[in-house]
Short mmCIF file of C-alpha atoms and ligand atoms in Angstrom, two decimals:
data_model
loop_
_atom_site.label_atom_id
_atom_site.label_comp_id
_atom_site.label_asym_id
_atom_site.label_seq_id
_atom_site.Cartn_x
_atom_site.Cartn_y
_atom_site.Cartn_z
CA UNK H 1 -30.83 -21.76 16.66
CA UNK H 2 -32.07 -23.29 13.61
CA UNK H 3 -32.65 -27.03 14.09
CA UNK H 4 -29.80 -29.43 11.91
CA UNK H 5 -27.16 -26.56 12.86
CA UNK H 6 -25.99 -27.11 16.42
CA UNK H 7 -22.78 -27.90 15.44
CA UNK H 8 -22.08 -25.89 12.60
CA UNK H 9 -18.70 -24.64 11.82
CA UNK H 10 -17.80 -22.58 9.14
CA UNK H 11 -15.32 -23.05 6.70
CA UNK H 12 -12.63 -20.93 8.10
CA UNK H 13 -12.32 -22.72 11.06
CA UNK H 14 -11.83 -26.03 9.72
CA UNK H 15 -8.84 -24.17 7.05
CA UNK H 16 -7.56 -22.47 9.85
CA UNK H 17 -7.20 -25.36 12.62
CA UNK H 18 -4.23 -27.53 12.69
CA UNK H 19 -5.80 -30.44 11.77
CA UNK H 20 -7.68 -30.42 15.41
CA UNK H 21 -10.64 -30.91 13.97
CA UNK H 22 -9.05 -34.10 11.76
CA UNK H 23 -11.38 -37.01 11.80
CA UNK H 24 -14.01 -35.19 13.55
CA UNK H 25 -17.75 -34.87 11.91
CA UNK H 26 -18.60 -31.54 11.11
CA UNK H 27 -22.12 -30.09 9.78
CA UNK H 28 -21.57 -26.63 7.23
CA UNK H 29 -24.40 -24.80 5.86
CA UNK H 30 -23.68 -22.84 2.89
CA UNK H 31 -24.14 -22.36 -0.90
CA UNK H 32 -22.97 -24.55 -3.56
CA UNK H 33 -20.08 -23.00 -5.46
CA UNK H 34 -19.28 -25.45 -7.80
CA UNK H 35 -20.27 -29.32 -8.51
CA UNK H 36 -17.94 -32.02 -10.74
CA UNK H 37 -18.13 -35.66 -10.99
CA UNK H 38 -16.05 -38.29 -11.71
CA UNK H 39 -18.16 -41.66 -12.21
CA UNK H 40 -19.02 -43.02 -9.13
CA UNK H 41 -17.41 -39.98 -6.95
CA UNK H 42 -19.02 -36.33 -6.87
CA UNK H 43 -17.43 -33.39 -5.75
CA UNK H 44 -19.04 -30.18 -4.76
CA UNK H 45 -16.60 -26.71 -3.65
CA UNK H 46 -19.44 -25.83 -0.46
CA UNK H 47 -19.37 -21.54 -0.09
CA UNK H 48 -20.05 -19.90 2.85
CA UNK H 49 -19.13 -16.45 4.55
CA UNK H 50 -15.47 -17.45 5.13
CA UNK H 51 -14.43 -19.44 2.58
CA UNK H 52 -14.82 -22.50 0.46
CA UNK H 53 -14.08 -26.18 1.42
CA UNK H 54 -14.08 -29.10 -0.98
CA UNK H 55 -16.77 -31.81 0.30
CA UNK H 56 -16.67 -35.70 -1.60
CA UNK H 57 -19.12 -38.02 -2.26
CA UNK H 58 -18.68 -41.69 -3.01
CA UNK H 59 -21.69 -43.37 -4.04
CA UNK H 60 -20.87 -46.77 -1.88
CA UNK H 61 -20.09 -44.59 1.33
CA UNK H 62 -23.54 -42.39 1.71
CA UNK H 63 -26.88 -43.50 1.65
CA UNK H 64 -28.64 -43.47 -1.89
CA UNK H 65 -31.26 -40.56 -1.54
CA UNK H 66 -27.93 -38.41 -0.45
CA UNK H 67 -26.30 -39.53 -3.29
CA UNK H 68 -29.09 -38.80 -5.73
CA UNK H 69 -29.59 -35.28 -3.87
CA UNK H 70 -26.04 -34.63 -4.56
CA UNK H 71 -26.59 -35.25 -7.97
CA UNK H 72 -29.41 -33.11 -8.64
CA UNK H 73 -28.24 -30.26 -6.57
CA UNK H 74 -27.77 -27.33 -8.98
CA UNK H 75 -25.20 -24.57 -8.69
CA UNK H 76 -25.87 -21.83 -5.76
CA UNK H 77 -28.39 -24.02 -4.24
CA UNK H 78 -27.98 -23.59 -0.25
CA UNK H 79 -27.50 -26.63 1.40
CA UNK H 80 -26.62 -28.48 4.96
CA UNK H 81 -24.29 -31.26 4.58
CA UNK H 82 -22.55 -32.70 7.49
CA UNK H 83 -19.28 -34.68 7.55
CA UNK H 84 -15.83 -36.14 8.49
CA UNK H 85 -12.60 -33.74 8.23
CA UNK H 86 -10.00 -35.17 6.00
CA UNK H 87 -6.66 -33.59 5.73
CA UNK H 88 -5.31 -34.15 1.84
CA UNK H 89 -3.05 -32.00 0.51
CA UNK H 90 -3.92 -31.40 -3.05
CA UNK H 91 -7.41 -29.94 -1.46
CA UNK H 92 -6.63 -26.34 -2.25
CA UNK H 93 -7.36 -25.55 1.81
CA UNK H 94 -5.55 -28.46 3.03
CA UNK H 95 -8.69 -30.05 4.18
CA UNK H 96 -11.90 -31.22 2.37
CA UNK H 97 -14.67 -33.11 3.84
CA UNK H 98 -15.92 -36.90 2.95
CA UNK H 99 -20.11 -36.21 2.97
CA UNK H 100 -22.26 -38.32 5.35
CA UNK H 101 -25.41 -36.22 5.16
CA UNK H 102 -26.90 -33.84 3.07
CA UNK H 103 -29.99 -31.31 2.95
CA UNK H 104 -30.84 -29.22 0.26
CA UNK H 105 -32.49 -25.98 1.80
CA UNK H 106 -33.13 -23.76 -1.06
CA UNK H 107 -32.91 -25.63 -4.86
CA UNK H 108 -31.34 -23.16 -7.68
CA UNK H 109 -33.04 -22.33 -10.56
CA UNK H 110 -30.40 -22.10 -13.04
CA UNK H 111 -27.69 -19.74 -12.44
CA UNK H 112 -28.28 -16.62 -14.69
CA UNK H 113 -24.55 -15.58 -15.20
CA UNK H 114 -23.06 -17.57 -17.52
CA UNK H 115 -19.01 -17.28 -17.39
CA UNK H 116 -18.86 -15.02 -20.57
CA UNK H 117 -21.54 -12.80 -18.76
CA UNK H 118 -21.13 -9.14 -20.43
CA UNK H 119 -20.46 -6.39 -18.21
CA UNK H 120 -24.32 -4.83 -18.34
CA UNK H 121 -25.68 -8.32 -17.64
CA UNK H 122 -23.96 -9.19 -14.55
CA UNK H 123 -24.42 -5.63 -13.28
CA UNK H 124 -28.40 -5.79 -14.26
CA UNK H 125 -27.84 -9.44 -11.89
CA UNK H 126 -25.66 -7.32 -9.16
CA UNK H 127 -27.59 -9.02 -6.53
CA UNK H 128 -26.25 -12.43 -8.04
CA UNK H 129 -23.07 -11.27 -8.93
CA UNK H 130 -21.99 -10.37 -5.66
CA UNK H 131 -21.54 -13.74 -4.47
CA UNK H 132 -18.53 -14.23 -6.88
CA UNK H 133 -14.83 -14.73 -5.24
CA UNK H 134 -13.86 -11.30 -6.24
CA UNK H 135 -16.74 -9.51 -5.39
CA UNK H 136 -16.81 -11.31 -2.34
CA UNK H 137 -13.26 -10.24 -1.72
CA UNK H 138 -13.47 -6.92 -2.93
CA UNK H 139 -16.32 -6.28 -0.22
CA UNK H 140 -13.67 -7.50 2.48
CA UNK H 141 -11.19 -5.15 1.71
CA UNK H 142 -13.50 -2.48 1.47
CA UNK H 143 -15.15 -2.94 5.13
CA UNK H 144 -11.01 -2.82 6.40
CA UNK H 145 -10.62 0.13 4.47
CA UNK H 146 -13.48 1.71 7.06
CA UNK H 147 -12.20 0.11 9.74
CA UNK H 148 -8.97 1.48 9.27
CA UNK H 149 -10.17 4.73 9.01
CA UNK H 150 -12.08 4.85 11.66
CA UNK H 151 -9.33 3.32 13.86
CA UNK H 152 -6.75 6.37 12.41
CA UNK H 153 -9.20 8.54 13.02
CA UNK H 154 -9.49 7.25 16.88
CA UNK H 155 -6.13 6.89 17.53
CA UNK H 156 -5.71 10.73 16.61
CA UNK H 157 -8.43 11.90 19.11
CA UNK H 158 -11.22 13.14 16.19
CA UNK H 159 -14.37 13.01 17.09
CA UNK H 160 -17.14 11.19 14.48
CA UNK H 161 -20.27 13.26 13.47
CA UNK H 162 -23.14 12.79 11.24
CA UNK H 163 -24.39 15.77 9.29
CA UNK H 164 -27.67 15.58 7.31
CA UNK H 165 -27.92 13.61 4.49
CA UNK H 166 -30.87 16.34 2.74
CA UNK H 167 -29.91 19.81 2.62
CA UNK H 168 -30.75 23.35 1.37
CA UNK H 169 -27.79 24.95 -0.93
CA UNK H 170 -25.03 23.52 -2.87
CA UNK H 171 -21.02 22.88 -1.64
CA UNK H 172 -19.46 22.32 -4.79
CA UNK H 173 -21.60 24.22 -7.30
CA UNK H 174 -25.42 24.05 -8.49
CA UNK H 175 -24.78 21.90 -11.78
CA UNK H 176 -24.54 18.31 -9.55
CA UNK H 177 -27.36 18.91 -7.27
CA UNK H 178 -30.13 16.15 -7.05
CA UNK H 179 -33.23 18.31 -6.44
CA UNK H 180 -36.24 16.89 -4.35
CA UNK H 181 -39.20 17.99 -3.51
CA UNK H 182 -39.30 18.79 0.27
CA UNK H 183 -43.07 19.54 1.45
CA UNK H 184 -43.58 21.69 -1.41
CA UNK H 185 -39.66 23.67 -1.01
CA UNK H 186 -36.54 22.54 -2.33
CA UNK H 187 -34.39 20.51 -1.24
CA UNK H 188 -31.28 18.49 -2.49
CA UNK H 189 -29.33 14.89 -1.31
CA UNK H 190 -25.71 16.27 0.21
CA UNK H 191 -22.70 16.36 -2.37
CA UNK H 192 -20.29 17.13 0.68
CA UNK H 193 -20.88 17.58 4.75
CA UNK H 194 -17.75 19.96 4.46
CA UNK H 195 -20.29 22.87 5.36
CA UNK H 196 -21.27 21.33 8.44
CA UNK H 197 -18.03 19.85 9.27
CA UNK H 198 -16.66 23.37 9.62
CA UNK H 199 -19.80 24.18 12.14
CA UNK H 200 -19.14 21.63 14.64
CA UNK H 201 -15.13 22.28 14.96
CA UNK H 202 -15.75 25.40 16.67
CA UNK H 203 -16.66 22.23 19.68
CA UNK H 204 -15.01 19.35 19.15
CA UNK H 205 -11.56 21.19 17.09
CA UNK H 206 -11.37 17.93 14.94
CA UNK H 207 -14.09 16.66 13.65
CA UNK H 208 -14.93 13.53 10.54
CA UNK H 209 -17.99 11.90 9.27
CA UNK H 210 -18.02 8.74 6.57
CA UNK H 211 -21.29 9.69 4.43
CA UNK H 212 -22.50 9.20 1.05
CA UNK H 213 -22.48 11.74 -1.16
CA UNK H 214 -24.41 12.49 -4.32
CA UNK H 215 -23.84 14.06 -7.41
CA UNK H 216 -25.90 13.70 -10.46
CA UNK H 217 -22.73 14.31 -12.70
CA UNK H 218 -22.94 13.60 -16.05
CA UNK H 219 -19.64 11.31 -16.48
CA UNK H 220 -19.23 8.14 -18.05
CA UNK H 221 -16.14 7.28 -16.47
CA UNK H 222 -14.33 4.51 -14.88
CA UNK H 223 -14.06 6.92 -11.79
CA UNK H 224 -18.13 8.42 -11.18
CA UNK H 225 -20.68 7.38 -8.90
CA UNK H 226 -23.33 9.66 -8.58
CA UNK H 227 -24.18 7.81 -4.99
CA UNK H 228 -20.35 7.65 -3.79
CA UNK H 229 -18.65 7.62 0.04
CA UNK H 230 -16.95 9.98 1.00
CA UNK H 231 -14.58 10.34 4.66
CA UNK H 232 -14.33 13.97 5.47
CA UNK H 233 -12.50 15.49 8.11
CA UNK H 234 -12.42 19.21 9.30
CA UNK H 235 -10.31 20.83 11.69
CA UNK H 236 -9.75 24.18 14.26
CA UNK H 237 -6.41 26.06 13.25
CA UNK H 238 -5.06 23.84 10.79
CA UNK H 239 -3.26 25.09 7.48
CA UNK H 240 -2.70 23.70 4.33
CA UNK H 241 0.70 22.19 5.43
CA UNK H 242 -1.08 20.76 8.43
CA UNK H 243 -4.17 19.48 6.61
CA UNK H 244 -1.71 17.80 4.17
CA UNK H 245 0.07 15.67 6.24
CA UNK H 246 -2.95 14.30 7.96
CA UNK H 247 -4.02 13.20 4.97
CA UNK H 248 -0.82 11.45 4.14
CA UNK H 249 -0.83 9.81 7.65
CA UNK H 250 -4.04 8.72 7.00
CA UNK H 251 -4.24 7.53 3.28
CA UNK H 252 -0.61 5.36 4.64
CA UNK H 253 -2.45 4.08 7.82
CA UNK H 254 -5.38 2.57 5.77
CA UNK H 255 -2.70 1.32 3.03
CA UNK H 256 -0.65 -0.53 5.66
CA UNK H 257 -3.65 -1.90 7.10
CA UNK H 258 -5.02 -3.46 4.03
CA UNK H 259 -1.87 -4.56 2.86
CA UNK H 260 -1.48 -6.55 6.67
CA UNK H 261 -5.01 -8.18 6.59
CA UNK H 262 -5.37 -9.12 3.07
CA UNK H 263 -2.63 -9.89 1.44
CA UNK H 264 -4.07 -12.97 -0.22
CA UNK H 265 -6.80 -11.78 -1.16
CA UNK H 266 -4.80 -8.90 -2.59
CA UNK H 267 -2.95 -11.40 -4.34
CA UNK H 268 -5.95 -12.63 -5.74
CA UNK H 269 -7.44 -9.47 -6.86
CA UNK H 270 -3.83 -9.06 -9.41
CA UNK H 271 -2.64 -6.35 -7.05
CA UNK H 272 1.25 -6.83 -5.32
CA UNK H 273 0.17 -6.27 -1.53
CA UNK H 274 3.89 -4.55 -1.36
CA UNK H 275 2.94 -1.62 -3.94
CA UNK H 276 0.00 -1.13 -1.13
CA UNK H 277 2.43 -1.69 1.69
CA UNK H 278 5.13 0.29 1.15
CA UNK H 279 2.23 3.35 1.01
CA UNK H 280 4.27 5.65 3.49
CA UNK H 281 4.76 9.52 4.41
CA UNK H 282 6.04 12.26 3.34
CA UNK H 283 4.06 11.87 -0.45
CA UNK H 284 5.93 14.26 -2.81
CA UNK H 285 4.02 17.85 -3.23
CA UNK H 286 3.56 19.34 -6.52
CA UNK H 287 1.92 23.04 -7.45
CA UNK H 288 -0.98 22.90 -10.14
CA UNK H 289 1.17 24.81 -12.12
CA UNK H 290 4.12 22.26 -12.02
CA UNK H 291 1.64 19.59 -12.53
CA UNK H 292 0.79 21.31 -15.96
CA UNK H 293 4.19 21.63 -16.77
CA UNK H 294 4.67 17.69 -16.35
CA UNK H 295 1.36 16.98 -18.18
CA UNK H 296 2.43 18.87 -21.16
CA UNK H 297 5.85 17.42 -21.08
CA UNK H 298 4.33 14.09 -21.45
CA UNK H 299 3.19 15.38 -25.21
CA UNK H 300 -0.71 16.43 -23.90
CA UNK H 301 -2.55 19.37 -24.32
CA UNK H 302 -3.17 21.74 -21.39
CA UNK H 303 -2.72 24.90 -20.67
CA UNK H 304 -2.33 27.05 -17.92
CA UNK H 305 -5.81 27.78 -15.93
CA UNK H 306 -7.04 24.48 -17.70
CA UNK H 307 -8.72 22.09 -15.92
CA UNK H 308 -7.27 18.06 -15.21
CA UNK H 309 -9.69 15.85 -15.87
CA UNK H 310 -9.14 12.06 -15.28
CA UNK H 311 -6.80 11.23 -19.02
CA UNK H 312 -5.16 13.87 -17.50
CA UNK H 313 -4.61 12.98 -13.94
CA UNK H 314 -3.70 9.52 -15.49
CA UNK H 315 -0.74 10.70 -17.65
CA UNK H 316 0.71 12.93 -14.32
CA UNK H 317 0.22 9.95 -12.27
CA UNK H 318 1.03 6.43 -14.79
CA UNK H 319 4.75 6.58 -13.13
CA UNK H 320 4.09 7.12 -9.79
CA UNK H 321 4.39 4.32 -6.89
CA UNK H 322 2.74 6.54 -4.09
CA UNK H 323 0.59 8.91 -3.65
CA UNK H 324 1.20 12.59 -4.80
CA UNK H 325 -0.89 15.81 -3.56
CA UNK H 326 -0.76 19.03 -6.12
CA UNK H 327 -1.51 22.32 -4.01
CA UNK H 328 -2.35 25.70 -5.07
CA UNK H 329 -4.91 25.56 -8.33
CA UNK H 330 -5.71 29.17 -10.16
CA UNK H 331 -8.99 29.87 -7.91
CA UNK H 332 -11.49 30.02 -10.70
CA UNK H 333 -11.07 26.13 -11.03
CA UNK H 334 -12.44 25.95 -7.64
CA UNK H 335 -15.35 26.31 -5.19
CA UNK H 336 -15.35 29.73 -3.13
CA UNK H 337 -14.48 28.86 -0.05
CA UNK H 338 -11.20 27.97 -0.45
CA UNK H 339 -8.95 30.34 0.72
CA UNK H 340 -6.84 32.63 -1.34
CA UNK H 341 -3.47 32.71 -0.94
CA UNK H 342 -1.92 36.09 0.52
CA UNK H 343 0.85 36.60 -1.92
CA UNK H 344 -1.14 35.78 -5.08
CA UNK H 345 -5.28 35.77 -4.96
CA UNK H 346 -5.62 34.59 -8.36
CA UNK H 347 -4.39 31.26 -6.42
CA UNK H 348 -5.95 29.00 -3.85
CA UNK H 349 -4.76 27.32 -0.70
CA UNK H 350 -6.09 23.77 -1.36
CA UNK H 351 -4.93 20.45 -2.27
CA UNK H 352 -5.78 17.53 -4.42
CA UNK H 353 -4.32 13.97 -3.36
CA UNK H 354 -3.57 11.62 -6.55
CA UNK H 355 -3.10 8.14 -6.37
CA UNK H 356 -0.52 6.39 -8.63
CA UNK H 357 -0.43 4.32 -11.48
CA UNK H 358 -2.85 6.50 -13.38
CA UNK H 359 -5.92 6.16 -10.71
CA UNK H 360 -5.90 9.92 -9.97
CA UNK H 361 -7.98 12.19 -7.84
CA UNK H 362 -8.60 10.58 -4.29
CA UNK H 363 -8.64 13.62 -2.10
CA UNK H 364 -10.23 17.31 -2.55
CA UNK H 365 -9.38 19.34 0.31
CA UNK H 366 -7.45 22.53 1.70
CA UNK H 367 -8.11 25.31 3.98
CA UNK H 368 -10.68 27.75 4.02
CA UNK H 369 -11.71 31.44 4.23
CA UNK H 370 -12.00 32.41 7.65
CA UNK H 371 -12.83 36.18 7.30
CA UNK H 372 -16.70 36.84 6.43
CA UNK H 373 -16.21 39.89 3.77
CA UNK H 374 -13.75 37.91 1.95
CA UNK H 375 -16.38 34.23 1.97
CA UNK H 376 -18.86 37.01 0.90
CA UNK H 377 -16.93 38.40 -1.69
CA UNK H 378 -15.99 34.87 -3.25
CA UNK H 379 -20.15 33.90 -2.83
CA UNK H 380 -21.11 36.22 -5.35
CA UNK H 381 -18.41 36.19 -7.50
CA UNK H 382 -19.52 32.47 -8.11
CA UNK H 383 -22.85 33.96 -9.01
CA UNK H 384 -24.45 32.14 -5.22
CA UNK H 385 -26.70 34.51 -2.83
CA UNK H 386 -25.29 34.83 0.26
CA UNK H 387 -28.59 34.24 1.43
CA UNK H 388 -28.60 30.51 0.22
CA UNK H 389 -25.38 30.45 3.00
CA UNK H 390 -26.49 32.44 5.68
CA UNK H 391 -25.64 29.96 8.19
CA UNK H 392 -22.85 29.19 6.64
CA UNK H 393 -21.47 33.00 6.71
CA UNK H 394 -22.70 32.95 10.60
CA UNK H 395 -19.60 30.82 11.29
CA UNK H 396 -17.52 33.64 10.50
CA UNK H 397 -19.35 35.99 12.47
CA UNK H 398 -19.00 34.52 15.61
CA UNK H 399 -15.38 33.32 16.62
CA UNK H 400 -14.25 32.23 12.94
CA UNK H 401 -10.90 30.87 13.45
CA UNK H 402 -8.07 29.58 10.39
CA UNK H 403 -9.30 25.75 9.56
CA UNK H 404 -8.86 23.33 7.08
CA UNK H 405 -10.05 20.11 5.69
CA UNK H 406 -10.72 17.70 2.87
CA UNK H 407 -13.06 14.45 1.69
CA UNK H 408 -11.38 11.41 0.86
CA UNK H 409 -13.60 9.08 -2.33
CA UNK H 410 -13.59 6.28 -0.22
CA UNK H 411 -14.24 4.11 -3.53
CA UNK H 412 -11.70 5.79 -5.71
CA UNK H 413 -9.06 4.54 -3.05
CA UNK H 414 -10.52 1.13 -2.86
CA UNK H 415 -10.68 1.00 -6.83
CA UNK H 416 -6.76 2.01 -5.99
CA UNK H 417 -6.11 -0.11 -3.43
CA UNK H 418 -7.53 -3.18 -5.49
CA UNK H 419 -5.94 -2.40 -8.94
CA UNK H 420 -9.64 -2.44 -10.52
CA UNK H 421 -10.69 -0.66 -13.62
CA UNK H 422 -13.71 0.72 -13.01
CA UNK H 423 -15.27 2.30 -9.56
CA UNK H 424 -18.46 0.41 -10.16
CA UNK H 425 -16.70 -2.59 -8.81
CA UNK H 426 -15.90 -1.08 -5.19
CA UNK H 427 -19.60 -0.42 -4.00
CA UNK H 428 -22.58 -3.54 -3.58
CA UNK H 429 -25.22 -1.86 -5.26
CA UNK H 430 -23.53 0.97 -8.08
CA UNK H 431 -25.51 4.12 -9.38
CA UNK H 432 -24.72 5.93 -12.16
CA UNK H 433 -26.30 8.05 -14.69
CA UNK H 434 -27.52 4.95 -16.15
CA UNK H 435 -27.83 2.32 -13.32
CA UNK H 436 -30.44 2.73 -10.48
CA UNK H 437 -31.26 -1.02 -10.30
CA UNK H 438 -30.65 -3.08 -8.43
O1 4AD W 1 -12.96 17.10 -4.63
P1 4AD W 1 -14.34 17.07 -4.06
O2 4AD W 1 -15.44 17.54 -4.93
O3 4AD W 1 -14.27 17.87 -2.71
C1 4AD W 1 -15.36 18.14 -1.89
O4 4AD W 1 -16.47 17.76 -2.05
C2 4AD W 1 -14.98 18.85 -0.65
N1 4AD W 1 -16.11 19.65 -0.20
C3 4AD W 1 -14.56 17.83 0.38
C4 4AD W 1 -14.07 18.45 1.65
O5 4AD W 1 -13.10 19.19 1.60
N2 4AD W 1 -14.67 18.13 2.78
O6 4AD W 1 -14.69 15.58 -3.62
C5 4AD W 1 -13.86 14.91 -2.69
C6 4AD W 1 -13.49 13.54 -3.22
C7 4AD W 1 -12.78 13.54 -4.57
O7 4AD W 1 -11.40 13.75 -4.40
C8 4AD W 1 -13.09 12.16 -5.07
O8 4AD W 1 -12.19 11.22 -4.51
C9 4AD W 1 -14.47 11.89 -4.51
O9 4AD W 1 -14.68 12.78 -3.44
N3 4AD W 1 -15.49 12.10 -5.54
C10 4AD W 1 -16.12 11.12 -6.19
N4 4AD W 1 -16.03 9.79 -6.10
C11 4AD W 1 -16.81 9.06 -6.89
N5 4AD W 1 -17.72 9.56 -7.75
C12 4AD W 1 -17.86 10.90 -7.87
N6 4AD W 1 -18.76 11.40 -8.70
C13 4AD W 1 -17.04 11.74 -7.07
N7 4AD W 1 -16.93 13.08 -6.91
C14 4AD W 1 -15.98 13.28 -5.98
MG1 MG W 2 -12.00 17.53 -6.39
#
């Protein structure tokens, strides 16, 4: 243990005690959020991993060097200070500490992000930025938002895998593909493990992995990474229905789950912790062709066989309090495996989940073909060799069986869950099209 910090507590602890810690000297080792003086009395709000406490200085109680350290300290600077618990009410935690001792570790240069900081400058300073309150908190409720999933996920007796990150042919069509050079062949970084997802249920029946997933897509929008996470899940003789409501169970397990272990910082973020809370099966189903009905309605312009895109997805969704999935898109909007559906093959058996309030597309997912001539079939109509999916076609060949499955945009839900306007905001370090640094 580092020497000075043998009886470090962090912030949290002193917040969360009743007052047992009252009167008792403490030592905290953290950054400094925030420094204001008043004459002969300094104030600095001390960060650390849990939370911030309010430590004071008065110039007649601490020795002068601390004082004068105090005073020079500059904003984010990390520092040791030890001291005596004080309850006091208008502290905003209840508690704040009266300084005894003080060590400045690392001295600040000065802080870079001014409070007016532009959008491109504190995401050029990302690595500074993150230390903010709502970054800080939007990182917490992202790490639940895994947790939960994995827990659901658990709980329901899947089993975790982890398909390769580089592979050899494309899931959901050439266009996104980031090509790399792979000992003199091509390769490309993985825009969905669907592929091998649907290989390893023919072991384990139910199968999920939480990857990244890359897509060098050409969209500006408040919604596209090209480096983005994505939970997918595959199962053994599941059908749409069945695929469906896992995906509602799931999408309300992580919702209730947030909304129980952050509602403050919910709170904080400008989102009602009830609108995430009240998240709960059965989500209303819609066809595509109902959903262009609506869309229209609501004085846009879309036809038939058209494609949503995300103004789109916000108009069907700007009234909505839950979650809504729209099943059954005209086939040539979609990848070829999808399966067609018996009564009409101009149709497809999959399923798109939509969050409310205009956030749109969270889910892609629905069941697949299971007979080999027909995945063939569908291959080259989409202008693919079947060669590029030889493997893929194997599946089929040996014991195929009806399955389904889907891949949830981890940070379009969090963007969701946290009422933020732009996905860039969910994820530490952001790519897209124009941001590869930091
Ligand atoms: O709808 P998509 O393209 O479906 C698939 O990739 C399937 N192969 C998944 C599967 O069935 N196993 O992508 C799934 C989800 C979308 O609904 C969206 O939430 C998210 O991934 N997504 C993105 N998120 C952020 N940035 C992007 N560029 C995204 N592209 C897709
Ligand atoms: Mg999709």
């Amino acid at each position: 243990m580092l020497s000075g910090l043998k009886d470090r507590v962090q912030v949290k602890t002193i917040l969360n005690t009743e007052s047992h810690l009252e009167g008792k000297e403490v030592t905290l080792a953290g950054w400094v959020y925030n420094r204001r003086a008043h004459g002969n009395l300094l104030f600095i709000d001390l960060r650390d991993g849990t939370g911030i406490i309010q430590i004071s200085i008065h110039k007649d109680k601490v020795p002068q060097k601390v004082f004068k350290d105090v005073e020079r300290v500059t904003r984010e600077s990390s520092v040791i200070a030890k001291g005596v618990v004080r309850s006091d009410r208008r502290a905003p935690g209840g508690y704040e500490i009266d300084l005894k001792d003080f060590h400045i570790e690392g001295l600040a240069e000065e802080w870079p992000l001014p409070i007016d900081a532009g959008v491109d400058v504190l995401f050029d300073k990302r690595h500074l930025h993150l230390r903010g309150e709502k970054q800080t908190l939007i990182m917490r409720v992202r790490a639940t938002v895994f947790d939960a999933m994995r827990e659901w996920f658990k709980q329901n007796s899947w089993t975790e895998v982890h398909p390769p990150i580089i592979i050899s042919a494309s899931v959901e069509g050439g266009a996104t593909l980031f090509k790399m050079d792979y000992f003199g062949e091509v390769a490309y970084l993985t825009q969905s493990s669907q592929f091998y997802l649907e290989a390893m249920i023919q072991s384990l029946e139910k199968v999920y992995c939480i990857n990244p997933s890359f897509r060098s897509e050409k969209s500006k929008t408040p919604r596209h990474l090209t480096e983005f996470w994505m939970a997918e899940a595959e199962a053994a003789w599941m059908d749409l229905e069945d695929i469906t409501r896992v995906e509602e169970q799931l999408v309300s397990y992580i919702c209730q789950v947030v909304a129980e272990r952050h509602r403050k910082d919910l709170e904080t973020l400008g989102r009602n912790p009830d609108d995430i809370g009240s998240v709960k099966p059965p989500f209303d189903r819609i066809s595509y062709r109902e959903a262009i009905e609506r869309i229209k309605k609501k004085g846009m312009k879309i036809d038939y066989g058209d494609d949503m895109g995300a103004d789109e997805e916000s108009k069907l969704t700007e009234d909505l309090h839950k979650p809504m999935f729209v099943l059954e898109y005209p086939k040539d909007l979609k990848a070829f495996y999808h399966l067609p559906k018996p009564s009409d093959p101009s149709i497809v058996m999959c399923g798109d989940c939509e969050a409310p309030e205009g956030y749109g597309e969270i889910i892609g997912g629905g069941q697949r073909i299971h007979d080999k001539d027909t995945l063939i079939k569908r291959i080259k109509e989409d202008k693919l060799k079947p060669a590029d999916y030889e493997w893929y076609i194997d599946l089929r060949r040996y014991g195929t069986v009806p399955h389904s499955g889907f891949g949830l945009g981890v940070d379009r839900l969090v963007r969701w869950v946290c009422k933020l306007d732009h996905i860039r905001a969910t994820i530490p370090f952001p790519r897209t099209m124009t941001r590869r640094v930091p």
